[in-house]
Tab-separated table of C-alpha atoms in Angstrom:
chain	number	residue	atom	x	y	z
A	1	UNK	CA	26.232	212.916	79.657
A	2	UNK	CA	29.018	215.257	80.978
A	3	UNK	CA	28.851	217.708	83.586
A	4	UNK	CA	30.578	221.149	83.246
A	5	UNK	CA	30.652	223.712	85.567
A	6	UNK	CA	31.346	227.503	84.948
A	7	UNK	CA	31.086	228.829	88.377
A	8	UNK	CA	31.423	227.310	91.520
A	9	UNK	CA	31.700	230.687	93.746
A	10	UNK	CA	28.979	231.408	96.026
A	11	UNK	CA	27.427	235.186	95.770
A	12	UNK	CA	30.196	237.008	94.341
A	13	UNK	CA	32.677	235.934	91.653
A	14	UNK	CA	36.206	236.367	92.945
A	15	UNK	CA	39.846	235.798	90.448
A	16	UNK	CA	39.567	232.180	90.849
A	17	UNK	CA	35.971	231.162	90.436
A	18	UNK	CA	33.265	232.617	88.747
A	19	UNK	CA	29.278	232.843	90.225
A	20	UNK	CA	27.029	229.493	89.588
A	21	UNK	CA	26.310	227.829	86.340
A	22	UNK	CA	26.615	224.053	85.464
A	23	UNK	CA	26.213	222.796	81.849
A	24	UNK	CA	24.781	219.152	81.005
A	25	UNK	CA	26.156	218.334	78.224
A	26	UNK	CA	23.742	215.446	76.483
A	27	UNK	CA	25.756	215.012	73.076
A	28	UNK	CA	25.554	211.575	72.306
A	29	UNK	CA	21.704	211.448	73.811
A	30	UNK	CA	20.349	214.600	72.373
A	31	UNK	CA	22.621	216.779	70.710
A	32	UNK	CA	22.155	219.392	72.587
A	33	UNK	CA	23.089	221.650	76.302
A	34	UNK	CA	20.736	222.067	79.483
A	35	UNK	CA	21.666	224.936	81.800
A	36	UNK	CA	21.354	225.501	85.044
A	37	UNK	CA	21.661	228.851	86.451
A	38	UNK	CA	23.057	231.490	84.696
A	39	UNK	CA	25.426	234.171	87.318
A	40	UNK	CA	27.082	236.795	86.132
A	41	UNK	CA	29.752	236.049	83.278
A	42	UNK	CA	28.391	232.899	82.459
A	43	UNK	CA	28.342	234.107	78.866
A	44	UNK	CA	32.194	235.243	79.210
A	45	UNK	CA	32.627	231.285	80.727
A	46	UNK	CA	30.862	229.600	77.837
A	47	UNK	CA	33.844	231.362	75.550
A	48	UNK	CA	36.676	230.407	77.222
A	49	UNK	CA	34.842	226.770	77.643
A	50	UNK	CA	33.942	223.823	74.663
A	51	UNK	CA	30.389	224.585	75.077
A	52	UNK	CA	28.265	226.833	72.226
A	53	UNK	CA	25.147	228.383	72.698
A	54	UNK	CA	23.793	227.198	69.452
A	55	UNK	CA	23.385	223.886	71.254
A	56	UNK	CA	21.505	225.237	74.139
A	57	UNK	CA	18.083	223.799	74.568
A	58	UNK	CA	16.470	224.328	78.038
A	59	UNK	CA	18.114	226.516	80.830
A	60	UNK	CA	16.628	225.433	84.456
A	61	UNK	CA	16.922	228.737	87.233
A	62	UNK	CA	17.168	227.262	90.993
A	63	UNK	CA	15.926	231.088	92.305
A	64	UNK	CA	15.869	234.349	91.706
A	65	UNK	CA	19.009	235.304	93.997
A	66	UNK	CA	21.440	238.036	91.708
A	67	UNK	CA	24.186	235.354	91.463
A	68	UNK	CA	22.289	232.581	89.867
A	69	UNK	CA	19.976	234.882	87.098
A	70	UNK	CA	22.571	238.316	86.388
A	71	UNK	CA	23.970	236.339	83.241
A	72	UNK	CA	20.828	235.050	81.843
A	73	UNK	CA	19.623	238.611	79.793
A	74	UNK	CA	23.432	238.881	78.368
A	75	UNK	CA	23.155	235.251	77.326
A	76	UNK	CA	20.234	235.173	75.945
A	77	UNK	CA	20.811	238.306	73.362
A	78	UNK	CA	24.385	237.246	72.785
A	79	UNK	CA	22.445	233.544	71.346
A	80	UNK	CA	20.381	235.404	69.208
A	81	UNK	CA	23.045	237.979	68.095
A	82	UNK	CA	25.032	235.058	67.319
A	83	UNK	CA	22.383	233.894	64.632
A	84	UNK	CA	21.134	230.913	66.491
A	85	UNK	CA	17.280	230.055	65.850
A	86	UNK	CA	16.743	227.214	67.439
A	87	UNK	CA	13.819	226.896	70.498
A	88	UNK	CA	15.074	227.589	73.711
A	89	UNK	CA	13.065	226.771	77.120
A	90	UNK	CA	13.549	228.071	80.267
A	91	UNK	CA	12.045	226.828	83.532
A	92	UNK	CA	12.510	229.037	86.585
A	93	UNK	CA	10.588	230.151	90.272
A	94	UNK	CA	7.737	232.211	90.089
A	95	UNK	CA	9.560	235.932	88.702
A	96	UNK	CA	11.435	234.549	86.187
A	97	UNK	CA	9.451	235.587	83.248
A	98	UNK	CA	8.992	238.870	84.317
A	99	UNK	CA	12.728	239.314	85.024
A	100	UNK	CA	13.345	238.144	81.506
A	101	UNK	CA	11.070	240.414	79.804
A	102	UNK	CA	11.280	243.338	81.582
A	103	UNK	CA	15.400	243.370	81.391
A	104	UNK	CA	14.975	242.189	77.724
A	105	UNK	CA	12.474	244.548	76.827
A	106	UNK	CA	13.932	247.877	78.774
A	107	UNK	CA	17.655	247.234	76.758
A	108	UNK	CA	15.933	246.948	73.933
A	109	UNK	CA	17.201	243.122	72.919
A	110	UNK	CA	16.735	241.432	70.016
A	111	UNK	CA	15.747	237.714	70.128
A	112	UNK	CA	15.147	236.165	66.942
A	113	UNK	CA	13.887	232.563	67.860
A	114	UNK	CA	11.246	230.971	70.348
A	115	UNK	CA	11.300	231.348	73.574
A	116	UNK	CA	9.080	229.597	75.798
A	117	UNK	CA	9.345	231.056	80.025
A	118	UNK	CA	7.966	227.877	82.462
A	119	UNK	CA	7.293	228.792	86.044
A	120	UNK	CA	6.631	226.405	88.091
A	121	UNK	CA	6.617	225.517	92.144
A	122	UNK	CA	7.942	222.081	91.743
A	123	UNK	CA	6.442	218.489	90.208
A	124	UNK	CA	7.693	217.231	86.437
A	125	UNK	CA	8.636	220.045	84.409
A	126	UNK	CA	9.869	217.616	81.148
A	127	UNK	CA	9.105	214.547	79.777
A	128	UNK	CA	9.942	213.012	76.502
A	129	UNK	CA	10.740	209.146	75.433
A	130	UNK	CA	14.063	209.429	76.678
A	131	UNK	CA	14.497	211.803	79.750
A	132	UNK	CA	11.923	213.305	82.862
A	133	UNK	CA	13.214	216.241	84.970
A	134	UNK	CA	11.371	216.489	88.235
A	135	UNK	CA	11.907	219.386	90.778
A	136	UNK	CA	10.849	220.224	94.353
A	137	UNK	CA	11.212	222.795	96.584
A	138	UNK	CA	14.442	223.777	99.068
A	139	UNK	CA	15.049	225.795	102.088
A	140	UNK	CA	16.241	228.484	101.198
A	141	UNK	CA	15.683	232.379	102.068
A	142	UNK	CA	14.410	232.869	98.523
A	143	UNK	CA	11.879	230.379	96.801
A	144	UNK	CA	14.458	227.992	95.711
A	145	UNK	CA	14.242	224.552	94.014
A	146	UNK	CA	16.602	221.610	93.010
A	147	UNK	CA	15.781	219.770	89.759
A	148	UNK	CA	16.077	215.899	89.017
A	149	UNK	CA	17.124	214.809	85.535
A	150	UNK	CA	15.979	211.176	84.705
A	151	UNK	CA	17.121	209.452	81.639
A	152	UNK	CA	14.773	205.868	81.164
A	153	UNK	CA	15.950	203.076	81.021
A	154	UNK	CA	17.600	202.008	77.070
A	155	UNK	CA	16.774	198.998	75.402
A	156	UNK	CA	19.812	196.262	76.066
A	157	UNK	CA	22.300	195.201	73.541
A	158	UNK	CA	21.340	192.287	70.319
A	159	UNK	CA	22.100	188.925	71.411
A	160	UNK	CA	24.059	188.346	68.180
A	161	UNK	CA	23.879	184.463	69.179
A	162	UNK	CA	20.560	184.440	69.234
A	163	UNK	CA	20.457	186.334	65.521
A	164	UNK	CA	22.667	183.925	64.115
A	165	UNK	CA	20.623	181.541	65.125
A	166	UNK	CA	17.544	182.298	63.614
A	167	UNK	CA	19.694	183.078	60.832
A	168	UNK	CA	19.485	186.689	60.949
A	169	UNK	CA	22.528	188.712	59.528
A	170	UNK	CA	23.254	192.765	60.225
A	171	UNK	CA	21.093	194.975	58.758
A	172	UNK	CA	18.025	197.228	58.782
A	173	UNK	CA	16.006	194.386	60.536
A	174	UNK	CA	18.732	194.483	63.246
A	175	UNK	CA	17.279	198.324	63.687
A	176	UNK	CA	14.251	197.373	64.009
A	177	UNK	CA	14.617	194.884	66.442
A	178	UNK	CA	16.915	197.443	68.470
A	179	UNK	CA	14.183	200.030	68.597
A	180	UNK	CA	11.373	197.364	69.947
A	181	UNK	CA	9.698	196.247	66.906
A	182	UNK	CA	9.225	192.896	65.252
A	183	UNK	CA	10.053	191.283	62.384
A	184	UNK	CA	9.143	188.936	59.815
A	185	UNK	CA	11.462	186.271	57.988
A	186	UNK	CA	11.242	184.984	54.722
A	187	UNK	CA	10.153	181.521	55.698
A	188	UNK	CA	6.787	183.276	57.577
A	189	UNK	CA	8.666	182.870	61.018
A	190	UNK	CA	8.690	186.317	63.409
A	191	UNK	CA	11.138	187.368	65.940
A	192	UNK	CA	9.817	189.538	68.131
A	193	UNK	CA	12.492	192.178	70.083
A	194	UNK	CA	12.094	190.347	73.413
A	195	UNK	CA	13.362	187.481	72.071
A	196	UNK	CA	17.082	188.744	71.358
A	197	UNK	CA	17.371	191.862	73.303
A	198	UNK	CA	19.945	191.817	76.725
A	199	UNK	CA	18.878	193.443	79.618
A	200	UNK	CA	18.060	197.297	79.657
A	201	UNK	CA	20.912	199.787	80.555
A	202	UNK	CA	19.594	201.863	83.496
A	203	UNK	CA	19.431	205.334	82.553
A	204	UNK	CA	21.401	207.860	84.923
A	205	UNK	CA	19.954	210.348	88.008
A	206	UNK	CA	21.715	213.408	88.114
A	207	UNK	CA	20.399	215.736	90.609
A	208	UNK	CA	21.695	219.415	90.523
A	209	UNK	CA	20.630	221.661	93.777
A	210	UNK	CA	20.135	224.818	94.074
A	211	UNK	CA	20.461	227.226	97.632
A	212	UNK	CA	19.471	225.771	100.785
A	213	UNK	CA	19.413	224.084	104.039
A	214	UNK	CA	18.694	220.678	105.112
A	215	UNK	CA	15.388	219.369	104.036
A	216	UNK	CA	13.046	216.864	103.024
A	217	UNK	CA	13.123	218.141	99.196
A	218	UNK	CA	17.119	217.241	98.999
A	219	UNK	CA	16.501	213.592	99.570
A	220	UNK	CA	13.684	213.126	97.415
A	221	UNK	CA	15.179	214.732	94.562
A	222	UNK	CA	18.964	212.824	95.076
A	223	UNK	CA	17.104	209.559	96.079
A	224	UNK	CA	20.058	206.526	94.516
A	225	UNK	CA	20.980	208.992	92.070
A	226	UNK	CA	24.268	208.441	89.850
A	227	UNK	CA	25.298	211.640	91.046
A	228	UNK	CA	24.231	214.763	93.093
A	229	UNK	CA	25.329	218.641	92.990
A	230	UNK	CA	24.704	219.700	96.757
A	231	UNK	CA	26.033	223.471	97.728
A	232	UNK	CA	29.286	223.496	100.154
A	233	UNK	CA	29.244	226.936	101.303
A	234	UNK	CA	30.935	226.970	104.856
A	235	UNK	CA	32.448	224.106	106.673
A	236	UNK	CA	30.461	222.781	109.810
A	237	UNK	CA	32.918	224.998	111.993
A	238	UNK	CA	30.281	228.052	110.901
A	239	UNK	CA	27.074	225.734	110.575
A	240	UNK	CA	25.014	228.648	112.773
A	241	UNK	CA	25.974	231.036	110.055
A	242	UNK	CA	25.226	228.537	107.385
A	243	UNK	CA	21.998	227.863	109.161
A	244	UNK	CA	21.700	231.935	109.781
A	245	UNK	CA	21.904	232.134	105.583
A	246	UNK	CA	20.052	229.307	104.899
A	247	UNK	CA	22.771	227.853	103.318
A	248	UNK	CA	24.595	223.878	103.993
A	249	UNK	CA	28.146	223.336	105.091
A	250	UNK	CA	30.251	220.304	103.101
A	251	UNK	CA	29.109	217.705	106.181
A	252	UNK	CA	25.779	218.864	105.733
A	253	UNK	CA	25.946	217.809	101.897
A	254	UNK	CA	27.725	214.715	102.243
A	255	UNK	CA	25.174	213.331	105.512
A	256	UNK	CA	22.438	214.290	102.939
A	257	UNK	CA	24.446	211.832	99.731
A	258	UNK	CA	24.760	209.408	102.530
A	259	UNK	CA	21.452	209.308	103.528
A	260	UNK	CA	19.840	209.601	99.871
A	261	UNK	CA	22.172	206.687	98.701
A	262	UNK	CA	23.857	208.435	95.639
A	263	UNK	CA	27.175	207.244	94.012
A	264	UNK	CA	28.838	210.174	93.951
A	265	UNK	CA	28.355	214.051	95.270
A	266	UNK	CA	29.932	217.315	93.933
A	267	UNK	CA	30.422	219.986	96.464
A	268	UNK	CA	29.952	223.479	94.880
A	269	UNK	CA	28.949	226.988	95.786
A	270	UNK	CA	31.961	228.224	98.367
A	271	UNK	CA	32.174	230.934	100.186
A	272	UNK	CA	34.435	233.709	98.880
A	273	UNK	CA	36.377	233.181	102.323
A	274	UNK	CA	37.795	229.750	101.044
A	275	UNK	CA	40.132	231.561	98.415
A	276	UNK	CA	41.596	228.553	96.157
A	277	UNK	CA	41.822	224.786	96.297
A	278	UNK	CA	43.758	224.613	98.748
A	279	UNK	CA	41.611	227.060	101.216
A	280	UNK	CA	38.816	223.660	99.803
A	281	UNK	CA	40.522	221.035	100.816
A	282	UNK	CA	39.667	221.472	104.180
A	283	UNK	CA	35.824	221.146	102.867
A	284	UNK	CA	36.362	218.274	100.611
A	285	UNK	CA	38.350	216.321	104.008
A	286	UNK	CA	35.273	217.274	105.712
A	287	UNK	CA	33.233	215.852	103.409
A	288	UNK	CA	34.866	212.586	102.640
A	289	UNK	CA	34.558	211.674	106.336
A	290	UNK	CA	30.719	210.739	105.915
A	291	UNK	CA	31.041	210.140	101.981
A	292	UNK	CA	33.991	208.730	100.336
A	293	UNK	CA	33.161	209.265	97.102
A	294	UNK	CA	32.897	213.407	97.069
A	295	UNK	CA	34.912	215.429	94.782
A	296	UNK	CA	34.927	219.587	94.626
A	297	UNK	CA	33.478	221.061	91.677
A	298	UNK	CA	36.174	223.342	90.242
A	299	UNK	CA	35.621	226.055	87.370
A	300	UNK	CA	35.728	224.763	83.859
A	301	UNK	CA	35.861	220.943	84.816
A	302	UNK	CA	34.042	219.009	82.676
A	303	UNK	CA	33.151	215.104	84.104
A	304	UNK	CA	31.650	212.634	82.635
A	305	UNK	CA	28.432	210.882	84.099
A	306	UNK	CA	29.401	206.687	83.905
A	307	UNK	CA	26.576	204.554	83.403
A	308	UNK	CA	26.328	201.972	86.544
C-alpha cells in the first residue's frame, strides 16, 4: 500500500498545491486505486501523476464542502470517455448521489460502466476477505466523516524446516498449505496448515480524515493505526479561528496521533496563507513537538505504508 496525495491545499488551490485528494494505491493487494476526495483538478493531478483511472475501484467523499467533491463529475466522465468499464463505487455523506446525478445528468455525461452511489452516516462501509473500511462522524461545519481502512491480518510465511521435514518439496501443495488448507501425503499422513505456517503478518490501519475539529470520532477511527491523515490548517497561534471554522491546527493533529497511539501522522489541508514549504515548516516544528514521527503531506508524494 502507497499513499499519494494530489492536493494538500485547504479550500482553494493556489500555484503550489492543488485542493484535497489522496490516492491508496493497493497494487500488490488488489490491483487496483481507492480515492478519497476528489477537489477541483484532481483529474488534471492524476495526469501529471503514475496513477490511471482504469484502476480506480471505490472513491470515499469526507463531505460535501466545494473543495473536496468539484473534481468528482469531470473525473468520472473523463473514466468513461477514456473507455474504462470496470465497476466503480463511491461512498459519500448524505447528498452525494444527488450531486452526482444531477451534475452528470444536466451536462449530459456519458458513463458507460456501473456505478454504484453509497451514503452512509458512519459504521462499516466495506468488507471483503482481505480489507474492512469503517467510518464515523467529525466535527465539522458540514456533515463530515473520516474513514478507517483495515487490511486483516495475512497468513505467516512456510516453515520450510518443517516441510523438509515431513518431506515435502515446493509445489502446488505448498499453495495450498499457504492459503489454509490441508493436505494429504502419499504414505496416508496429513499436514494440516497450522502445523508449518509462521506467525500472521498484521495487516496495516491507515486512517484518512476528513474536515474537522477535535473529537471523539478522530480517536476511534486512528486508534494504533500504522498511519493517520489528520488536517493541519492553521498553526495553534490562530486555534480560535481554527476553532471559529471548525477546522484543527498542526498541535491539534499531532495531540490527537499522540493520544490515539499511531506510528506515524501526515499533516495536510493548509491554509492558503502558508504559501510553500517553507511558510510549513513552521507547522511541521509545531507538530513534531508532541509527535516525533509527523511528516507534511506535499503534492504528488507518493509513500509507502511499511508493514510493522
Amino acid at each position: 500500500m502507497e499513499l499519494y496525495f494530489l492536493g494538500t491545499n485547504a479550500g482553494v488551490p493556489t500555484l503550489q498545491r492543488n485542493v484535497t485528494s489522496i490516492a491508496l494505491r493497493m497494487l500488490e493487494e488488489r490491483r487496483s486505486l481507492w480515492l478519497f476526495d476528489c477537489g477541483e483538478g484532481t483529474q488534471h493531478q492524476i495526469l501529471k501523476s503514475p496513477l490511471k483511472l482504469s484502476k480506480l475501484e471505490k472513491v470515499f467523499i469526507t463531505h460535501m464542502h466545494g473543495d473536496h467533491v468539484f473534481g468528482l463529475p469531470g473525473l468520472l466522465s473523463s473514466r468513461g470517455a477514456q473507455g474504462v468499464t470496470s465497476p466503480l463505487t463511491i461512498y459519500g455523506p448524505p447528498g452525494i448521489k444527488a450531486f452526482i446525478e444531477t451534475t452528470l445528468s444536466i451536462s449530459q455525461s456519458r458513463v458507460p460502466y456501473t456505478m454504484e452511489v453509497i451514503e452512509h452516516t458512519g459504521g462499516v462501509l466495506f468488507e471483503d476477505d482481505n480489507f474492512l473500511v469503517e467510518s464515523a462522524k467529525l466535527d465539522h461545519r458540514a456533515e463530515s466523516y473520516g474513514y478507517r481502512v483495515v487490511e486483516k491480518d495475512l497468513p505467516g510465511s512456510l516453515d520450510l524446516k518443517r516441510l523438509a521435514d515431513y518431506g515435502l518439496k515446493p509445489g502446488p501443495l505448498y499453495g495450498k498449505l499457504k492459503r489454509g488448507e490441508s493436505v494429504e501425503l502419499g504414505d496416508g499422513r496429513w499436514i494440516h496448515a497450522s502445523d508449518v505456517l509462521l506467525t500472521p503478518k498484521k495487516g496495516r490501519v491507515v486512517t484518512i480524515l476528513g474536515d474537522t475539529r477535535p473529537c471523539a470520532g478522530v480517536e476511534a477511527l486512528a486508534k494504533e493505526a500504522d498511519l493517520l491523515v489528520h488536517e493541519a490548517t492553521f498553526m495553534e497561534d490562530l486555534s480560535e479561528l481554527a476553532h471559529e471554522y471548525y477546522h484543527s491546527t498542526a498541535k491539534q493533529a499531532a495531540e490527537a496521533a499522540k493520544r490515539a497511539g499511531v506510528k506515524a501522522l501526515f499533516l495536510t489541508h493548509f491554509s492558503s496563507r502558508y504559501k510553500d514549504i517553507d511558510h510549513l515548516q513552521p507547522l511541521l516544528n509545531e507538530a513534531r513537538e508532541i509527535f516525533a514521527n509527523t511528516r507534511l503531506a506535499e503534492d504528488f508524494g507518493l509513500y509507502p505504508i511499511q508493514r510493522s
